[in-house]
XYZ file of C-alpha atoms in Angstrom:
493
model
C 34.240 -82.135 112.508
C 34.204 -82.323 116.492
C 31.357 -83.831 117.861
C 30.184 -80.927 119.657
C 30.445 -78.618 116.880
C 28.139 -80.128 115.202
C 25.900 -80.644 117.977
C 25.959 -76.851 118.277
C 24.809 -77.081 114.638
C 22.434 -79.297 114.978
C 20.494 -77.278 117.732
C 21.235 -74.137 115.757
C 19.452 -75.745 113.141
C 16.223 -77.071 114.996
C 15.946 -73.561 116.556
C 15.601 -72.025 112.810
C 13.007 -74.736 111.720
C 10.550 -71.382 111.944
C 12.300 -69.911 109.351
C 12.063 -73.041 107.002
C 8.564 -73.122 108.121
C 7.628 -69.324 107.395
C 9.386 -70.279 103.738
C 7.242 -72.631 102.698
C 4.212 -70.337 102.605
C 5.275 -68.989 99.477
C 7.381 -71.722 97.926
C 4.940 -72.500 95.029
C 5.397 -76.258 95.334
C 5.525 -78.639 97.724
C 7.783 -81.530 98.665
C 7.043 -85.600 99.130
C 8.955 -88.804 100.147
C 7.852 -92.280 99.437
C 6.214 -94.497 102.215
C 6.098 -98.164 102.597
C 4.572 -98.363 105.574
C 1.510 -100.001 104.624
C 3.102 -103.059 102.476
C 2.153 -100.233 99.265
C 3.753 -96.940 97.871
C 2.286 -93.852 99.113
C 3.501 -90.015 98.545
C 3.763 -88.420 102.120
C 4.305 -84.705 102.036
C 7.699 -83.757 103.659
C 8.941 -80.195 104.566
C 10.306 -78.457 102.168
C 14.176 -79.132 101.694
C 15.183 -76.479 99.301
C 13.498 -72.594 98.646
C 14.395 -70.743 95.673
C 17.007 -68.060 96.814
C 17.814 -65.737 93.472
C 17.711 -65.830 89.882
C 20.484 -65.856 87.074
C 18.812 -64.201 83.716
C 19.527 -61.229 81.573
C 18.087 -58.387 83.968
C 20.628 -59.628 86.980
C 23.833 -60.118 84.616
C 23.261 -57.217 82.373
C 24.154 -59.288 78.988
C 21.621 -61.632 77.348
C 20.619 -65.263 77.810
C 17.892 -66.563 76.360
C 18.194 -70.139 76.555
C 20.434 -71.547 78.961
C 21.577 -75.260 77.807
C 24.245 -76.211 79.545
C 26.363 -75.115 82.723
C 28.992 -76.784 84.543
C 31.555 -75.072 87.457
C 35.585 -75.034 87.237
C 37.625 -75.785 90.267
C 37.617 -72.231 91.627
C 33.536 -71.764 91.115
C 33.336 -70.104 88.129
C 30.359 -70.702 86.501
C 29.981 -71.775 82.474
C 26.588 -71.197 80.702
C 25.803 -72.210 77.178
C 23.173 -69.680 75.796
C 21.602 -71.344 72.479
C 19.017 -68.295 71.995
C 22.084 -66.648 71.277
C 24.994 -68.816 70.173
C 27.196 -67.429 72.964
C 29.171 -68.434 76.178
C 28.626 -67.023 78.982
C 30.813 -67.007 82.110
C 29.931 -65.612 86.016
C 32.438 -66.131 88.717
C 31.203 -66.816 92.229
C 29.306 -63.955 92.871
C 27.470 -64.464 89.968
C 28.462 -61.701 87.670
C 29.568 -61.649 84.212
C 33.320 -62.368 83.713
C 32.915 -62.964 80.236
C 31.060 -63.725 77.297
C 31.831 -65.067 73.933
C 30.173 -65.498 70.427
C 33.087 -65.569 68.478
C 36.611 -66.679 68.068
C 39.490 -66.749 65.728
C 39.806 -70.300 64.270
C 43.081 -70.325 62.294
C 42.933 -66.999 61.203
C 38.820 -67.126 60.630
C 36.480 -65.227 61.888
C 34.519 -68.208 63.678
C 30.874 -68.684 65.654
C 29.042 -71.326 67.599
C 25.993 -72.215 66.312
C 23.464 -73.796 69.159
C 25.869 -74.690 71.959
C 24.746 -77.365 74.556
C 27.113 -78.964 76.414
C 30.148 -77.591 78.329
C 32.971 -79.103 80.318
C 36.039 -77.068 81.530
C 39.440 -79.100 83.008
C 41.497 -78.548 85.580
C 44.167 -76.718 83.211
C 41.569 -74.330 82.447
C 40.549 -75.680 78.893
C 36.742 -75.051 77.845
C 35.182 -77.924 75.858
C 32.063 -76.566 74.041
C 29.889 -79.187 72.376
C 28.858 -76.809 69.307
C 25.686 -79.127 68.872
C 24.551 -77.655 65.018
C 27.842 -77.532 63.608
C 28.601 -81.022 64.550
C 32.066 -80.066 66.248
C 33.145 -79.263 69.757
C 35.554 -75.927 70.327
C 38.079 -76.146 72.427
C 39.309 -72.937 74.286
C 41.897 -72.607 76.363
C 42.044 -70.673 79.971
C 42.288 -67.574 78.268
C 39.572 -67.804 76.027
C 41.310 -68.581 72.845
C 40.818 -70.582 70.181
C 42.505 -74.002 70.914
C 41.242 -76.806 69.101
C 38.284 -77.806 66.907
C 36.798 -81.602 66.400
C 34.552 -82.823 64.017
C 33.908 -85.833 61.470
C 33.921 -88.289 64.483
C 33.204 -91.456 63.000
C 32.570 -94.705 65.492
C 33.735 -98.066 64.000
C 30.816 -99.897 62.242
C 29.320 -96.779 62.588
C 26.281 -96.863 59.554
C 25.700 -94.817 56.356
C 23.279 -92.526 58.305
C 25.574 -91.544 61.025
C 26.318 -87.957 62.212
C 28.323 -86.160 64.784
C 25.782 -84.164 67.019
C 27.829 -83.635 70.107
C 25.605 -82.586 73.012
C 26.843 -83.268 76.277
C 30.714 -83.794 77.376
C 33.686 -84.766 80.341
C 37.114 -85.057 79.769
C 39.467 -87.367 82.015
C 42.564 -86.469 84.230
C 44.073 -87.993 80.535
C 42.280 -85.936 78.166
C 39.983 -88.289 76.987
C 36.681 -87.243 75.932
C 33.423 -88.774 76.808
C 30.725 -87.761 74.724
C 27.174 -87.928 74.249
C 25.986 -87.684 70.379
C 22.275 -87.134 69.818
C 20.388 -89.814 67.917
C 23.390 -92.428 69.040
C 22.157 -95.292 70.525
C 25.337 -97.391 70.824
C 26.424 -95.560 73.799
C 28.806 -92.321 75.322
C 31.848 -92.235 72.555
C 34.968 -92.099 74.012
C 37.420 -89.885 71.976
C 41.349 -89.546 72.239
C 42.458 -85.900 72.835
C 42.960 -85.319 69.166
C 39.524 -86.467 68.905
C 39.925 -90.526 67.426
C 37.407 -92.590 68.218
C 38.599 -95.018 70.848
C 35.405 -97.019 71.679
C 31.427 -96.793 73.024
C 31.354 -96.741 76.972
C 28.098 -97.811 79.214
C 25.604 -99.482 76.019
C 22.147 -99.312 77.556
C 20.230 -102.238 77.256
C 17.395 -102.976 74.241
C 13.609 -102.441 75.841
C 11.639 -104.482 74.547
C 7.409 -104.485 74.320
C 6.829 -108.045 75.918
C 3.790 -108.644 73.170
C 6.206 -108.285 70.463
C 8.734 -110.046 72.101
C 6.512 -113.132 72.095
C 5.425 -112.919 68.689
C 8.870 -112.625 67.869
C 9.372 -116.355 69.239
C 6.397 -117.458 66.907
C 7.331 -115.238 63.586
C 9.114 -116.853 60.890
C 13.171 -115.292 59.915
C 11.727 -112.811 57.263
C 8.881 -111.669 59.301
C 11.137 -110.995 62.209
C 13.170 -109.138 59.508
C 10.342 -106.906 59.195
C 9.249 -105.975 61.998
C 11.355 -102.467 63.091
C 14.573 -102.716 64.871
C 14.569 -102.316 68.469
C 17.414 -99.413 70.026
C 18.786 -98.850 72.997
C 18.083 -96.136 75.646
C 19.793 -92.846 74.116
C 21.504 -91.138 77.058
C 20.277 -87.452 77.556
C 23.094 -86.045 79.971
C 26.756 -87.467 81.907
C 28.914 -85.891 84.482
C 31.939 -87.006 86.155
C 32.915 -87.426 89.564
C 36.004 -86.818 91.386
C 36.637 -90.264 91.442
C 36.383 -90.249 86.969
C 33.190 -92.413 87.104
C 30.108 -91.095 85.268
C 26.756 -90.192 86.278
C 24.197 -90.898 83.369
C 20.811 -90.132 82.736
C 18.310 -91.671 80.249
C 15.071 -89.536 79.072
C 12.936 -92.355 77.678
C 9.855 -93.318 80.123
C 10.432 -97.198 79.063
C 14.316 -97.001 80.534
C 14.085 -99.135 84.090
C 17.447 -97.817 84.857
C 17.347 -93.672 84.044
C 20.315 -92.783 86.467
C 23.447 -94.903 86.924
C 26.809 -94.648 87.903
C 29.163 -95.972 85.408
C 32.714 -96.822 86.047
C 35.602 -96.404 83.463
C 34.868 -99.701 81.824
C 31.299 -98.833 81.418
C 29.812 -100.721 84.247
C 26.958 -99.679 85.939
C 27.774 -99.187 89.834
C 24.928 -97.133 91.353
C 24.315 -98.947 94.939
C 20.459 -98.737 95.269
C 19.184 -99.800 98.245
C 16.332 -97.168 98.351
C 12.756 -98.231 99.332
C 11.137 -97.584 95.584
C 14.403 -97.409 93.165
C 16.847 -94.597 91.845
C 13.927 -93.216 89.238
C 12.213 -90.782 90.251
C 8.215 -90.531 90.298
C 6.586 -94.017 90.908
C 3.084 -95.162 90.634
C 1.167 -95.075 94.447
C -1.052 -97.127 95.520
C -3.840 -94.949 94.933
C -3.047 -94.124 91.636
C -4.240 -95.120 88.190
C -1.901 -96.404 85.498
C -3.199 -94.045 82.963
C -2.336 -91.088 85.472
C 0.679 -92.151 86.261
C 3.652 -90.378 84.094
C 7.309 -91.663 84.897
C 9.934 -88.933 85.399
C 11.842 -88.290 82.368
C 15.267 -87.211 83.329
C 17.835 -84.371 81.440
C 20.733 -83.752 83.657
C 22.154 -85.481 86.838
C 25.133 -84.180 89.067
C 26.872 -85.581 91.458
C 27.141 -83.568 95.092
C 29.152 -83.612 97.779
C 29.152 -86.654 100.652
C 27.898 -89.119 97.147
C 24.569 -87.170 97.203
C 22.839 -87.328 93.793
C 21.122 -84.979 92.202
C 18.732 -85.655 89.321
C 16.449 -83.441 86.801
C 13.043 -84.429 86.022
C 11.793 -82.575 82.437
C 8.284 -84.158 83.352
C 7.265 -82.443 86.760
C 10.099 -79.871 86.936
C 11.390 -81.372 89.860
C 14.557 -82.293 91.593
C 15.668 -85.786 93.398
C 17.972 -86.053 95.620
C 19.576 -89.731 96.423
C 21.956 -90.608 98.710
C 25.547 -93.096 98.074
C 23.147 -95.539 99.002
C 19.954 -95.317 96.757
C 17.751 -93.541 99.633
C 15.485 -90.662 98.274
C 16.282 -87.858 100.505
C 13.839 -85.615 99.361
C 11.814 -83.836 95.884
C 11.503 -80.798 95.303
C 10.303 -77.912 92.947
C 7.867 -77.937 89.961
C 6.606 -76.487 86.686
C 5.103 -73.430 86.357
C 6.670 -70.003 85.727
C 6.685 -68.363 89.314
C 10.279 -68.311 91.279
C 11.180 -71.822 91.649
C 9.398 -73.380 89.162
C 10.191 -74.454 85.606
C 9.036 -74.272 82.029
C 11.437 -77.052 80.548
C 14.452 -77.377 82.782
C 17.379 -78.418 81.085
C 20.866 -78.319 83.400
C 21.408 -78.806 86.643
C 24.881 -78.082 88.947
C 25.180 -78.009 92.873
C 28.106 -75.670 94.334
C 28.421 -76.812 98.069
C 24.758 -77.144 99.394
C 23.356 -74.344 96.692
C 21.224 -76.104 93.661
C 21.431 -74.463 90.390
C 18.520 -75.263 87.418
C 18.573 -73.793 84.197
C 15.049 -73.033 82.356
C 15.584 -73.039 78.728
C 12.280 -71.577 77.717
C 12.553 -68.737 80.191
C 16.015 -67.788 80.603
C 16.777 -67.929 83.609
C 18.715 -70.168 86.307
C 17.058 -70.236 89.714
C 19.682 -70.703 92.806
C 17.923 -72.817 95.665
C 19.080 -72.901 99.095
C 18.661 -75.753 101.414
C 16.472 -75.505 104.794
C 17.022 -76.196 107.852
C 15.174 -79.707 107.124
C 17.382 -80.483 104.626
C 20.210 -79.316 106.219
C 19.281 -81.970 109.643
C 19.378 -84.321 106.714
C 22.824 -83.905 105.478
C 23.979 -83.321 108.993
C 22.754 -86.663 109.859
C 24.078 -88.255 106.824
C 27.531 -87.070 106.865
C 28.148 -87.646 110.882
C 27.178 -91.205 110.030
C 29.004 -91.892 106.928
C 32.571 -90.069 109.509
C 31.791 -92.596 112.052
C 30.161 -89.463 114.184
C 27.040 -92.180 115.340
C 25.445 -90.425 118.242
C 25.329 -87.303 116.518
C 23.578 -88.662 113.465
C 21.139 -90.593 115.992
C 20.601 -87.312 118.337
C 19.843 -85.720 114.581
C 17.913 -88.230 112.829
C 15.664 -87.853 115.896
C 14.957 -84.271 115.152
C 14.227 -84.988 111.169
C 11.579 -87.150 112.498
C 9.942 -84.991 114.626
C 9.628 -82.783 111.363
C 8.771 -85.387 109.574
C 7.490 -88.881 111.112
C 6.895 -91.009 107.713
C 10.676 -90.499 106.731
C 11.342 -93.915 106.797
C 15.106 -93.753 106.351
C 15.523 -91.917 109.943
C 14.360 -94.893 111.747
C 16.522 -97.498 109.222
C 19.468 -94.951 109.941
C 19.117 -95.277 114.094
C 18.496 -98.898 113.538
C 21.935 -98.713 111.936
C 23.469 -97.642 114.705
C 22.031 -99.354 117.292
C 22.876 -102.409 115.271
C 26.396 -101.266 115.451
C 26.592 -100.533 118.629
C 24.773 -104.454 120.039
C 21.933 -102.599 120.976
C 19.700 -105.072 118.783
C 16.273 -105.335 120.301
C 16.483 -101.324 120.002
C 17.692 -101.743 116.653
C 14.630 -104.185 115.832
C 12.251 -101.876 116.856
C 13.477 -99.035 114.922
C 13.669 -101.299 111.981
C 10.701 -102.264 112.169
C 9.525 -98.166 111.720
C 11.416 -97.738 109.047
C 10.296 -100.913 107.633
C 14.078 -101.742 106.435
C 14.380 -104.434 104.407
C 18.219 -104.415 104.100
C 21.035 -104.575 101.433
C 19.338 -105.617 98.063
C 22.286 -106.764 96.975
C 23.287 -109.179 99.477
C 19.725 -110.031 100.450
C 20.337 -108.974 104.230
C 17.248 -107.833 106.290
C 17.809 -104.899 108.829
C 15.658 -106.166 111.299
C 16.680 -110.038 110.630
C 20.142 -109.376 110.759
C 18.827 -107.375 114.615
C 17.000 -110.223 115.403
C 19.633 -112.943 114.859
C 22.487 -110.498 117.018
C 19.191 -110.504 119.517
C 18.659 -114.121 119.776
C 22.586 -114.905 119.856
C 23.194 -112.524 122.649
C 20.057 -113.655 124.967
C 21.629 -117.592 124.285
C 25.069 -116.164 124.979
C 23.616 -114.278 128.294
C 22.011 -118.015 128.992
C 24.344 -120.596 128.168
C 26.826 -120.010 130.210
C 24.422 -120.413 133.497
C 22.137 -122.990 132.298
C 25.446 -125.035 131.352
C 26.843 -124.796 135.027
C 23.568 -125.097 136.385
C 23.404 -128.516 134.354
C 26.692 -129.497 135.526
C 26.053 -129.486 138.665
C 23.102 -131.668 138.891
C 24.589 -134.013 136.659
C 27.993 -133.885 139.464
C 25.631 -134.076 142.209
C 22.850 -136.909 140.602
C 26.126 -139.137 139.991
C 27.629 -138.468 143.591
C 24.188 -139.230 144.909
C 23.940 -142.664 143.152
C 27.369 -143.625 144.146
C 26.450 -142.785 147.595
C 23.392 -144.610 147.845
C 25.294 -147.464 146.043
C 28.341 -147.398 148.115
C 25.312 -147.206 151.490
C 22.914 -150.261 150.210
C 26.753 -152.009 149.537
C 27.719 -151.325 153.876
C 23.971 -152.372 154.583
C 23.865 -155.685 153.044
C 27.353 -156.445 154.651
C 26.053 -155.241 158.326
């Protein structure tokens, strides 16, 4: 993108800030960032980044759905919708009307049905991978809708007595390997063969542990330890996979410290998070009480374009979007049951800059369309991230003057200037934005400045005070071999 294209943007933008404005008198919720300002958390309200645009239910697409579970795009935007009110699967190309939709299928000669659908995945060749949740079996159709394959009796090595195949969520590699997440499983996302074989559990969240009973633990004897009830994992609630093949993951459970990661294809977690307050959602303020505070609880996650994240919050009914980096962009929506608000949200998918949540107790997916605040913001981002630095400076400028606590403008300019050896400027801006740098190599923003700072002004000043030096040293020596050589032709006179 040519620099002053997307100048010509950026003013376009700015000069429809109005319309944003004007929006957000009937956008039933509002929007917050996070502030660290003060040395505490504190919830600054933010313009609104996203309005609600249209709805997807059964009075726009003329066939039922009653409770939208799952959705997910294919590579030319057509979009998939499990309906579990009504055991169907429902498909709208880009327009959003009704291609097709499909309760039954012929399964070797049967008559066949899905029974609660959930999950759905299509690959690039077109195949449909429906996790058929209370038949414990995923249906695989192919591009043209017919029967293809069926799994079922999955069985994990060491896998217990009690253990049963509830596929719920799913994504399938370049190689046809499945990833799947089975309810009530613990030991992590199952990775399947494409005949279905168990291969081996990917990304194992860790055990949470209550620290009181951990320290009794250390005092109990072996058989009361025995006892006591067994500790599990974080069950993961939703994945989806980039186009790079790693997966984003979320985790439901309020104890989880780690709700959203990025997991690479041995399992790793590799979510960078740099962000002022963490990748997880609501966190306490400063002003708040512990007993009101209730931690987001998270059901879907999808990845968006430029390594934007975007995450699903059952709690609240709200959406956060993170950056590549770990920076909370923005939150928005709610619960409720006017236009943009949710009941019990329970899939999220982002086509371009357009934000798609599905309501499963309504019936309906709402289709939100990002302002011209949050468009600044991705403007500013992506010129950045190409290299384009005085555009995303000249930009970041106008987020803040819609919004002066976002903290990450400042960081951002500081960035730049920082690049650029403009490091006292870079200090100051720093400084507002209260940067404290890469977590993971310990770096400060505005130390970092400050040591460029102090290295330039002695780089400036060495080279003067050094010559400067010299020559009084030249010319205190020349003197004192003058007088020398003078009191030398005096004594001899």
């Amino acid at each position: 993108m040519k620099t002053s294209k997307i100048l010509t943007l950026c003013f376009a933008l700015v000069a429809t800030c109005s319309t944003a404005f004007s929006a957000m008198a009937y956008v039933p919720y509002d929007s917050y960032i996070y502030s660290t300002s003060t040395g505490r958390i504190t919830a600054e309200y933010s313009p609104v980044p996203y309005v609600p645009a249209r709805t997807i239910d059964r009075a726009s697409l003329g066939v039922p759905l009653v409770q939208p579970i799952g959705m997910c795009f294919d590579k030319d935007m057509n979009l998939y919708i499990t309906d579990a009110g009504t055991n169907a699967l429902v498909i709208v190309d880009k327009d959003y009307q009704v291609v097709k939709r499909i309760e039954d299928f012929e399964n070797n000669g049967l008559l066949d049905f899905f029974g609660g659908p959930e999950g759905v995945f299509v690959a690039d060749n077109g195949d449909i991978y429906i996790c058929d949740t209370n038949q414990k079996r995923i249906i695989v159709l192919d591009k043209t809708y017919q029967f293809k394959q069926e799994i079922k009796d999955v069985v994990p090595a060491n896998a217990d007595e009690y253990f049963v195949f509830l596929p719920s969520k799913i994504a399938v590699d370049a190689s046809g390997n499945l990833f799947v997440i089975s309810k009530n499983e613990y030991s992590g996302i199952l990775q399947l063969d494409p005949n279905g074989k168990f291969l081996s559990f990917i990304g194992s969240n860790k055990v949470v542990f209550d620290p009181i009973t951990k320290l009794w633990k250390k005092i109990m004897s072996k058989e009361q330890r025995e006892q006591m009830e067994q500790f599990l994992p974080v069950e993961y609630t939703n994945l989806q996979m980039d186009n790079d093949g790693f997966f984003y993951t979320v985790s439901k459970s309020e104890d989880s410290t780690d709700p959203i990661k990025r997991l690479n294809p041995s399992g790793k977690d590799v979510l960078i998070k740099n962000g002022y307050v963490g990748v997880a959602g609501d966190v306490r303020t400063a002003d708040m009480e512990e007993k009101d505070f209730k931690p987001s609880a998270f059901v879907d996650v999808c990845p968006g374009e430029n390594g934007l994240i975007y995450a699903l919050d059952v709690t609240k009914g709200r959406i956060f979007v993170y950056n590549n980096e770990g920076f909370l962009f923005y939150a928005f929506g709610g619960l409720g049951q006017q236009l943009g608000t949710f009941v019990t949200p329970s899939a999220i998918e982002v086509r371009g800059s357009d934000v798609l949540v599905a309501d499963q107790t309504t019936g309906r997916i709402t289709v939100f369309k990002r302002t011209a605040y949050g468009n600044l913001i991705d403007t500013a981002d992506y010129c950045y991230s190409v290299g384009e630095y005085e555009t995303s400076v000249e930009t970041w400028r106008e987020v803040v003057k819609l919004n002066s606590n976002f903290e990450l403008a400042y960081a951002q300019i500081g960035k730049v200037y920082l690049r650029q050896k403009r490091n006292e400027e870079a200090m100051q801006y720093f400084m507002l934005g209260n940067y404290r740098g890469d977590k993971i190599t310990g770096t400060s923003g505005y130390n970092k400045a400050f040591f460029e700072y102090r290295r330039q002004i002695a780089t400036a000043f060495f080279g003067p005070v050094v010559v400067t030096a010299v020559v009084f040293i030249v010319a205190g020596t020349a003197y004192k071999r003058y007088r020398k050589r003078r009191r030398a032709y005096e004594r001899k006179s």
